[in-house]
Amino acid sequence: MADTPIFPVTRAAALERLAQFVPHAGVDYARRRNFDQGPGHHDAVSRLSAALRRRVLSEADVVDAVAAAHGPDAAASFISEVFWRTYWKGWLEQRPAIWTRYLAGRDAARQMLRRDPDLAERHGDAVAGHTGIDAFDHWMGELAQTGYLHNWARMQVASIWIFTLGLPWELGAAHFLDQLRDGDPASNTLSWRWVAGLHTAGKAYLADADRITAMTGGRFAPKGLAGATTIPADAPPPAAAPWRTPQTLDIGAPALVWITPEDAGLEQDPALSRLPVRGVVACRSHAGCAADATALDDALERAAAQWQAPAQWIESPADLADAARAAGTSQIVTGFVPVGPLADALPAIRALVESEGLALAEHLRAWDNTVWPHCRRGFFALKQEIPALLPLLLKEPA
Ligand SMILES: Cc1cc2nc3c(=O)[nH]c(=O)nc-3n(C[C@H](O)[C@H](O)[C@H](O)COP(=O)(O)OP(=O)(O)OC[C@H]3O[C@@H](n4cnc5c(N)ncnc54)[C@H](O)[C@@H]3O)c2cc1C
């Protein structure tokens, strides 16, 4: 067990980590989770986010194990953090314009970097961890070296980025999304907006030097932090609207399963166990970072074993139709593609597939379908519903 990767992305390694972490997921987690002990010492938290982000482990896998060990009450703090992930996903799915707005803001900020040398220099110093603010510089280095930051450190970094360094939040969010091993369009974009004061109207998060010293065991004494927040200008978010209706799959029709980093655990979903799978593919174009490559490789192997079907890499979604024909199917099935870069590319992929007379169906997990309707307002509206939702979601009710 000693060699479990620090931030696992294969199912076997993630299950091993889960087994190691479960004994600490009850009151221990509630007590210790906010303290940042530094690289190599993040053992108060699960470090399962890279696996959860790709659904190598599902939310149900994790909540099931923790609730069974501690009971839902003692594990409430950990379970609630897992629901934060679902909350952000569901919230963004019902307001996809916020993602488009983020992309536009990021691109405008990148243009500003080209025009404004002072801004470009401050941005370069922030990214390189050369600001002179000890904690911030350390965390930027930790992010670059490990692809991970403790949740509390992410909050401090984002706050210092926005309010002390005066940099556009969208550039910080883009840097995180690029560097984090668990980089997720919903959790990342909306957490940055939450820190900036754009999620809960008028409420921003201000990093405090004494608190940083206390929460990091005295490792840092940052100087010169902003004493107040200036919330960036932004239009109010649109009202929640129903999420995109995916094309439903035909559970009796032969299928080619297309695995993406958005759901690399489809073979675990009981709803798909009867699907007559004729082949499984993943795209090399989606394996740009090492974590995605490893997770997809592992997912191909597991899916091939589960469905007793041949699995292979294809270059890109442009090869999906050929792969489906070679497998003798006219139905391609993938996990629901949530808001983000792949969903942005999906209409063109779908058009290509359909022009070849094939269907591209997306499978929405029962977890999402059950929880997302409660993700239209603030998190606390969802949190209140967790006890009532758990019996509907747990595989083995605690
Ligand atoms: C500015 C900022 C950016 C972030 N960007 C991302 C991101 O790109 N991807 C990502 O997965 N999380 C992101 N988070 C949320 C959170 O920091 C990470 O999920 C968490 O630190 C992962 O570490 P862990 O697995 O050890 O968490 P644990 O404390 O062990 O939590 C268990 C799981 O619950 C979920 N979770 C916990 N806290 C949160 C949270 N606040 N929001 C959403 N989900 C949560 C994660 O899936 C996590 O693996 C961000 C937070 C902030 C403040």
PDB file of C-alpha atoms and ligand atoms in Angstrom, residues 7 17 21 29 33 42 44-53 59 62 77-88 148-159 172-173 176-177 180-195, ligand 1:
ATOM      1  CA  PHE A   7      -3.154  11.612  -6.492  1.00  0.00           C
ATOM      2  CA  ARG A  17      -6.489   5.220  -1.402  1.00  0.00           C
ATOM      3  CA  PHE A  21      -8.676   7.169   3.857  1.00  0.00           C
ATOM      4  CA  TYR A  29     -11.845  14.860   8.652  1.00  0.00           C
ATOM      5  CA  ARG A  33      -9.567  19.086   6.852  1.00  0.00           C
ATOM      6  CA  HIS A  42      -2.060  16.257   2.988  1.00  0.00           C
ATOM      7  CA  ALA A  44      -6.243  14.872   6.497  1.00  0.00           C
ATOM      8  CA  VAL A  45      -7.968  14.985   3.088  1.00  0.00           C
ATOM      9  CA  SER A  46      -8.587  12.173   0.605  1.00  0.00           C
ATOM     10  CA  ARG A  47      -6.622  13.420  -2.437  1.00  0.00           C
ATOM     11  CA  LEU A  48      -9.181  11.545  -4.531  1.00  0.00           C
ATOM     12  CA  SER A  49     -10.229  14.553  -6.612  1.00  0.00           C
ATOM     13  CA  ALA A  50      -8.310  13.555  -9.769  1.00  0.00           C
ATOM     14  CA  ALA A  51     -10.111  10.181  -9.726  1.00  0.00           C
ATOM     15  CA  LEU A  52     -13.514  11.690  -8.883  1.00  0.00           C
ATOM     16  CA  ARG A  53     -13.147  14.349 -11.553  1.00  0.00           C
ATOM     17  CA  GLU A  59     -19.369   9.996  -5.996  1.00  0.00           C
ATOM     18  CA  VAL A  62     -16.911   7.286  -2.135  1.00  0.00           C
ATOM     19  CA  SER A  77     -18.596  16.941   6.693  1.00  0.00           C
ATOM     20  CA  PHE A  78     -16.861  14.736   4.112  1.00  0.00           C
ATOM     21  CA  ILE A  79     -20.132  13.842   2.364  1.00  0.00           C
ATOM     22  CA  SER A  80     -21.000  17.516   2.132  1.00  0.00           C
ATOM     23  CA  GLU A  81     -17.664  18.249   0.397  1.00  0.00           C
ATOM     24  CA  VAL A  82     -18.402  15.574  -2.200  1.00  0.00           C
ATOM     25  CA  PHE A  83     -21.771  17.234  -2.755  1.00  0.00           C
ATOM     26  CA  TRP A  84     -19.970  20.533  -3.412  1.00  0.00           C
ATOM     27  CA  ARG A  85     -18.578  18.864  -6.528  1.00  0.00           C
ATOM     28  CA  THR A  86     -22.049  17.793  -7.656  1.00  0.00           C
ATOM     29  CA  TYR A  87     -23.434  21.204  -6.747  1.00  0.00           C
ATOM     30  CA  TRP A  88     -20.968  23.052  -8.971  1.00  0.00           C
ATOM     31  CA  TYR A 148      -2.452  19.647  -6.481  1.00  0.00           C
ATOM     32  CA  LEU A 149      -3.273  22.218  -3.843  1.00  0.00           C
ATOM     33  CA  HIS A 150      -5.181  21.734  -0.619  1.00  0.00           C
ATOM     34  CA  ASN A 151      -8.681  23.279  -0.818  1.00  0.00           C
ATOM     35  CA  TRP A 152      -7.892  25.914   1.787  1.00  0.00           C
ATOM     36  CA  ALA A 153      -4.694  26.878  -0.069  1.00  0.00           C
ATOM     37  CA  ARG A 154      -6.693  27.210  -3.313  1.00  0.00           C
ATOM     38  CA  MET A 155      -8.960  29.699  -1.549  1.00  0.00           C
ATOM     39  CA  GLN A 156      -5.989  31.763  -0.317  1.00  0.00           C
ATOM     40  CA  VAL A 157      -4.238  31.715  -3.695  1.00  0.00           C
ATOM     41  CA  ALA A 158      -7.381  32.788  -5.546  1.00  0.00           C
ATOM     42  CA  SER A 159      -8.087  35.558  -3.026  1.00  0.00           C
ATOM     43  CA  GLY A 172      -6.054  32.643 -12.363  1.00  0.00           C
ATOM     44  CA  ALA A 173      -8.859  30.214 -13.134  1.00  0.00           C
ATOM     45  CA  PHE A 176      -5.469  26.446 -12.280  1.00  0.00           C
ATOM     46  CA  LEU A 177      -7.454  24.575 -14.934  1.00  0.00           C
ATOM     47  CA  LEU A 180      -4.450  21.016 -11.609  1.00  0.00           C
ATOM     48  CA  ARG A 181      -4.488  17.263 -11.932  1.00  0.00           C
ATOM     49  CA  ASP A 182      -8.171  17.476 -10.967  1.00  0.00           C
ATOM     50  CA  GLY A 183      -8.827  20.558 -13.162  1.00  0.00           C
ATOM     51  CA  ASP A 184     -12.595  20.705 -13.665  1.00  0.00           C
ATOM     52  CA  PRO A 185     -14.517  23.384 -15.593  1.00  0.00           C
ATOM     53  CA  ALA A 186     -17.345  23.570 -13.048  1.00  0.00           C
ATOM     54  CA  SER A 187     -15.527  23.251  -9.692  1.00  0.00           C
ATOM     55  CA  ASN A 188     -12.700  25.488 -10.830  1.00  0.00           C
ATOM     56  CA  THR A 189     -14.583  28.286 -12.591  1.00  0.00           C
ATOM     57  CA  LEU A 190     -17.291  28.505  -9.960  1.00  0.00           C
ATOM     58  CA  SER A 191     -14.874  28.324  -7.011  1.00  0.00           C
ATOM     59  CA  TRP A 192     -12.916  31.229  -8.483  1.00  0.00           C
ATOM     60  CA  ARG A 193     -16.181  33.123  -8.928  1.00  0.00           C
ATOM     61  CA  TRP A 194     -17.136  32.278  -5.328  1.00  0.00           C
ATOM     62  CA  VAL A 195     -13.820  33.695  -4.012  1.00  0.00           C
TER      63      VAL A 195
HETATM   64  C1  LIG B   1     -10.134  28.340  -6.382  1.00  0.00           C
HETATM   65  C2  LIG B   1     -10.514  26.893  -6.311  1.00  0.00           C
HETATM   66  C3  LIG B   1     -10.389  26.087  -7.444  1.00  0.00           C
HETATM   67  C4  LIG B   1     -10.763  24.738  -7.399  1.00  0.00           C
HETATM   68  N1  LIG B   1     -10.635  23.973  -8.538  1.00  0.00           N
HETATM   69  C5  LIG B   1     -11.032  22.660  -8.511  1.00  0.00           C
HETATM   70  C6  LIG B   1     -10.928  21.861  -9.683  1.00  0.00           C
HETATM   71  O1  LIG B   1     -10.519  22.304 -10.747  1.00  0.00           O
HETATM   72  N2  LIG B   1     -11.303  20.558  -9.581  1.00  0.00           N
HETATM   73  C7  LIG B   1     -11.773  20.005  -8.410  1.00  0.00           C
HETATM   74  O2  LIG B   1     -12.093  18.806  -8.375  1.00  0.00           O
HETATM   75  N3  LIG B   1     -11.926  20.765  -7.306  1.00  0.00           N
HETATM   76  C8  LIG B   1     -11.551  22.066  -7.316  1.00  0.00           C
HETATM   77  N4  LIG B   1     -11.670  22.825  -6.177  1.00  0.00           N
HETATM   78  C9  LIG B   1     -12.316  22.228  -4.997  1.00  0.00           C
HETATM   79  C10 LIG B   1     -11.370  21.563  -3.978  1.00  0.00           C
HETATM   80  O3  LIG B   1     -10.314  22.418  -3.683  1.00  0.00           O
HETATM   81  C11 LIG B   1     -10.828  20.207  -4.431  1.00  0.00           C
HETATM   82  O4  LIG B   1     -11.864  19.387  -4.915  1.00  0.00           O
HETATM   83  C12 LIG B   1     -10.157  19.492  -3.250  1.00  0.00           C
HETATM   84  O5  LIG B   1      -9.168  20.300  -2.692  1.00  0.00           O
HETATM   85  C13 LIG B   1      -9.568  18.190  -3.745  1.00  0.00           C
HETATM   86  O6  LIG B   1      -8.776  17.595  -2.760  1.00  0.00           O
HETATM   87  P1  LIG B   1      -9.228  16.261  -2.052  1.00  0.00           P
HETATM   88  O7  LIG B   1      -9.631  15.237  -3.032  1.00  0.00           O
HETATM   89  O8  LIG B   1      -8.139  15.880  -1.107  1.00  0.00           O
HETATM   90  O9  LIG B   1     -10.507  16.755  -1.245  1.00  0.00           O
HETATM   91  P2  LIG B   1     -11.316  16.149  -0.012  1.00  0.00           P
HETATM   92  O10 LIG B   1     -11.343  17.177   1.052  1.00  0.00           O
HETATM   93  O11 LIG B   1     -10.848  14.814   0.359  1.00  0.00           O
HETATM   94  O12 LIG B   1     -12.793  16.067  -0.596  1.00  0.00           O
HETATM   95  C14 LIG B   1     -13.345  14.883  -1.215  1.00  0.00           C
HETATM   96  C15 LIG B   1     -13.866  15.232  -2.596  1.00  0.00           C
HETATM   97  O13 LIG B   1     -14.944  16.159  -2.512  1.00  0.00           O
HETATM   98  C16 LIG B   1     -14.884  17.075  -3.614  1.00  0.00           C
HETATM   99  N5  LIG B   1     -14.659  18.425  -3.060  1.00  0.00           N
HETATM  100  C17 LIG B   1     -14.082  18.740  -1.877  1.00  0.00           C
HETATM  101  N6  LIG B   1     -14.103  20.082  -1.681  1.00  0.00           N
HETATM  102  C18 LIG B   1     -14.696  20.606  -2.761  1.00  0.00           C
HETATM  103  C19 LIG B   1     -15.039  21.929  -3.161  1.00  0.00           C
HETATM  104  N7  LIG B   1     -14.794  22.988  -2.375  1.00  0.00           N
HETATM  105  N8  LIG B   1     -15.619  22.107  -4.372  1.00  0.00           N
HETATM  106  C20 LIG B   1     -15.890  21.052  -5.174  1.00  0.00           C
HETATM  107  N9  LIG B   1     -15.626  19.778  -4.848  1.00  0.00           N
HETATM  108  C21 LIG B   1     -15.047  19.554  -3.656  1.00  0.00           C
HETATM  109  C22 LIG B   1     -13.714  16.650  -4.486  1.00  0.00           C
HETATM  110  O14 LIG B   1     -14.185  15.804  -5.502  1.00  0.00           O
HETATM  111  C23 LIG B   1     -12.845  15.887  -3.493  1.00  0.00           C
HETATM  112  O15 LIG B   1     -12.026  14.913  -4.097  1.00  0.00           O
HETATM  113  C24 LIG B   1     -11.290  24.186  -6.201  1.00  0.00           C
HETATM  114  C25 LIG B   1     -11.404  25.006  -5.064  1.00  0.00           C
HETATM  115  C26 LIG B   1     -11.023  26.333  -5.118  1.00  0.00           C
HETATM  116  C27 LIG B   1     -11.160  27.180  -3.886  1.00  0.00           C
END
